[in-house]
XYZ file of C-alpha atoms in Angstrom:
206
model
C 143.020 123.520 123.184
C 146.768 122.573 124.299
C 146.373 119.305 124.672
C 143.956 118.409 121.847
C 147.044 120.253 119.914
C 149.651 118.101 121.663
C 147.676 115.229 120.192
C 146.981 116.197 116.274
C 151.035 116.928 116.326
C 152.919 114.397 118.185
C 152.081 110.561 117.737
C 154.219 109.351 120.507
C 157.488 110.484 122.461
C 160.687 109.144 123.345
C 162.654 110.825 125.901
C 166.289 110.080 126.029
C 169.209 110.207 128.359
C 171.010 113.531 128.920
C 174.093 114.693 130.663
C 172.016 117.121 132.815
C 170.543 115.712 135.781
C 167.005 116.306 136.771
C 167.787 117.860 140.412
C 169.501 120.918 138.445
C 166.165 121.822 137.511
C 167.783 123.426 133.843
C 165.172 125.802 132.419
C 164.114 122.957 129.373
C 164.123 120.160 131.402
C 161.335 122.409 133.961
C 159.538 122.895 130.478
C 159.930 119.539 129.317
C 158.451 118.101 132.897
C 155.317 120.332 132.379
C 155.038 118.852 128.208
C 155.132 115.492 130.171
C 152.557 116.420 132.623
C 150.399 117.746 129.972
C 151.161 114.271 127.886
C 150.282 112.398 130.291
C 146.672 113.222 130.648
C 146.061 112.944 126.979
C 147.321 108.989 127.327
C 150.306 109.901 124.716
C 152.275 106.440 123.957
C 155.558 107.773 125.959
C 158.835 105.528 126.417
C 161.866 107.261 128.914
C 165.341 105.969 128.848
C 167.584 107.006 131.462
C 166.977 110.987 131.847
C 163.709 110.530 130.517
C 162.694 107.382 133.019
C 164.189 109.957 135.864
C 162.438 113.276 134.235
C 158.801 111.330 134.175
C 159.049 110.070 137.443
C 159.907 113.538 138.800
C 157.056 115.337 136.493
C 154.210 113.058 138.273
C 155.534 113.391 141.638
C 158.138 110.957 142.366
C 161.772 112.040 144.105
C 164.732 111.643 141.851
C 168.553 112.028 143.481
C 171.828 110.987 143.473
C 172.083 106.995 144.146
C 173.249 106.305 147.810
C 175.458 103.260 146.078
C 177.059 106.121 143.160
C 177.318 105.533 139.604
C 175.629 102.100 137.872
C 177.565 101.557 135.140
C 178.426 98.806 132.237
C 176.822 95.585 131.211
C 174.295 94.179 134.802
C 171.944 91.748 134.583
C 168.286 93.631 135.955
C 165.219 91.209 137.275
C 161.418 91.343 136.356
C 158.983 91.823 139.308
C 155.524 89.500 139.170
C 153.778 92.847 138.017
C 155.788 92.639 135.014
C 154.046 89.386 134.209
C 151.268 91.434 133.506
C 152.274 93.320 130.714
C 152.298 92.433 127.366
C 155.462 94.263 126.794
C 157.176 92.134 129.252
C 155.698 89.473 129.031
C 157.428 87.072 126.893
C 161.348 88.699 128.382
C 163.089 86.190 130.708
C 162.659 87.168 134.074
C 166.630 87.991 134.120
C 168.393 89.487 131.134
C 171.462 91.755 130.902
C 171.015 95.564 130.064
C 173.452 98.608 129.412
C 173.411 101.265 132.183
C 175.487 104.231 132.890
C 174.066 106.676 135.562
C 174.543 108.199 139.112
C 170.896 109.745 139.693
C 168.026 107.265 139.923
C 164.542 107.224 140.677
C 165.064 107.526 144.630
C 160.826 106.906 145.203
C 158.474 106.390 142.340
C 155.521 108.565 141.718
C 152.114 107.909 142.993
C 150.377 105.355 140.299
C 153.396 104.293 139.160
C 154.318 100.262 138.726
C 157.932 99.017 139.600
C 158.356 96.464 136.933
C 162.094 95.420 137.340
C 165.150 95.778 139.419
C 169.009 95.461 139.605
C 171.087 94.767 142.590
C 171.831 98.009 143.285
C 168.597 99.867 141.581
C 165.106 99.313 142.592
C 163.722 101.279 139.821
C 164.884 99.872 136.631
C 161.339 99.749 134.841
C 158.175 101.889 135.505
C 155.056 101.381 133.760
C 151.916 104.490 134.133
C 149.060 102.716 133.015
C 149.357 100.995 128.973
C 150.332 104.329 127.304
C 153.835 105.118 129.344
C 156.750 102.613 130.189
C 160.308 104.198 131.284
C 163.772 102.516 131.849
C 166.526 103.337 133.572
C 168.899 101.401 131.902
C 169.539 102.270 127.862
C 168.118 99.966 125.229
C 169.695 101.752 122.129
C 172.896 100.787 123.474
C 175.022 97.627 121.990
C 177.887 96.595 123.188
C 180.549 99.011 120.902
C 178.728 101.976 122.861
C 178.629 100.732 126.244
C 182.669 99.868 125.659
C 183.265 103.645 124.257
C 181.079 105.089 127.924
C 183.526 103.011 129.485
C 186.850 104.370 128.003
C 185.683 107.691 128.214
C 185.309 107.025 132.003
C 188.538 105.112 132.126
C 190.458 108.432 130.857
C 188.078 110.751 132.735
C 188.830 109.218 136.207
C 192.417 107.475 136.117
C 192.328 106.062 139.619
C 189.481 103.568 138.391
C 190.929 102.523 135.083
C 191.366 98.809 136.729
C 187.327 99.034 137.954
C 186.089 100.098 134.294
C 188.346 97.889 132.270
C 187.008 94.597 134.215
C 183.723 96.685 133.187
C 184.582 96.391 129.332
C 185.349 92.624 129.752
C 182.285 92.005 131.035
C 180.561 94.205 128.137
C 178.324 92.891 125.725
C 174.932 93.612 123.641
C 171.378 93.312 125.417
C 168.851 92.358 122.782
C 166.127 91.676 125.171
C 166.485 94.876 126.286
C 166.267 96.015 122.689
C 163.335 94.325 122.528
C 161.124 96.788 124.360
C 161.999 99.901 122.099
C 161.758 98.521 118.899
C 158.288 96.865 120.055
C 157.691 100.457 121.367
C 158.096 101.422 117.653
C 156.395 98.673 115.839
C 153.185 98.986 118.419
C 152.733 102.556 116.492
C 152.423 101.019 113.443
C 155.381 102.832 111.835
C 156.792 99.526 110.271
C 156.283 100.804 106.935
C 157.461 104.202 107.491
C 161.158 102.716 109.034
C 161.028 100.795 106.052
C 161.071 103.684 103.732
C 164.110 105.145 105.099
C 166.090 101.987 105.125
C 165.443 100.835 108.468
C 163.561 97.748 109.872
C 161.920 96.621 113.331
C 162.810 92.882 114.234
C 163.103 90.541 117.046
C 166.572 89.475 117.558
């Protein structure tokens, strides 16, 4: 009964980045693991940036911790595995392209089932795919470049030591349409062209 109401309600899920981390095991994000669980055996279309790559991974099994190398932050450049080859949603990215990342937990071992799809020098986990209905990043897609530079002066105020480190950072900053690419084709595979269009709003390739 659960799940066949998860399915008449929700048509898909994004799950987002978060200041928590998954290790604090926060009350909603236990609850939120088990909605994921419970997601995942109905085959709901399901795309995880960030907290959300890191909060799947842990749902299914997979460990999540603190990165040995610390905090990936600012504009990287992430590579695409063979496997990736082998999925349409991949498929037609270079095999290197530059994404926006700011995080200091990763996924430390992925869950059984689950597909590495890309990588960045100092994260092996950058993309995991669970079958065709769930894909998760680690890095942020919904970022441009103004965002990414406004993470970075945060950090630059928040820890004045490493002003030097993060402003290098914000020279190196910039927007990562390919890795747009992958949420807005999450969007326009649901067929909700129309709908964005009715509030102003449009799904393109760049």
């Amino acid at each position: 009964m659960k799940h066949r109401c998860l399915r008449k309600i929700t048509a898909a899920v994004v799950i987002t980045g978060s200041a928590a981390m998954v290790t604090e095991r926060l009350p909603w994000s236990e609850r939120a693991a088990e909605w994921l669980r419970q997601a995942m055996q109905i085959n709901l279309p399901i795309f995880g940036v960030c907290y959300g790559h890191q909060l799947l991974a842990y749902a299914l099994g997979g460990e999540v911790g603190y990165h040995p190398q610390g905090m990936e932050v600012g504009t990287l450049e992430i590579e695409l595995l063979p496997a990736a080859r082998s999925d349409k949603r991949l498929a037609t990215l270079p095999v290197r392209f530059n994404v926006n990342l700011i995080h200091a937990q990763s996924v430390l071992t992925p869950p059984p089932g689950a597909e590495v799809l890309a990588r960045s020098q100092q994260d092996a986990c950058q993309i995991l795919r669970y079958g065709d209905n769930a894909l998760t990043t680690q890095f942020h897609p919904e970022f441009n470049g103004a965002i990414m530079q406004r993470y970075l002066s945060w950090l630059s105020e928040l820890e004045p030591a490493k002003q030097q480190t993060y402003r290098l950072k914000q020279q190196q900053v910039s927007d990562t349409p390919f890795s747009q690419l992958l949420l807005q084709d999450f969007v326009a595979s649901l067929g909700v062209q129309q709908a964005l269009a009715g509030v102003g709003l449009r799904v393109s390739r760049p």
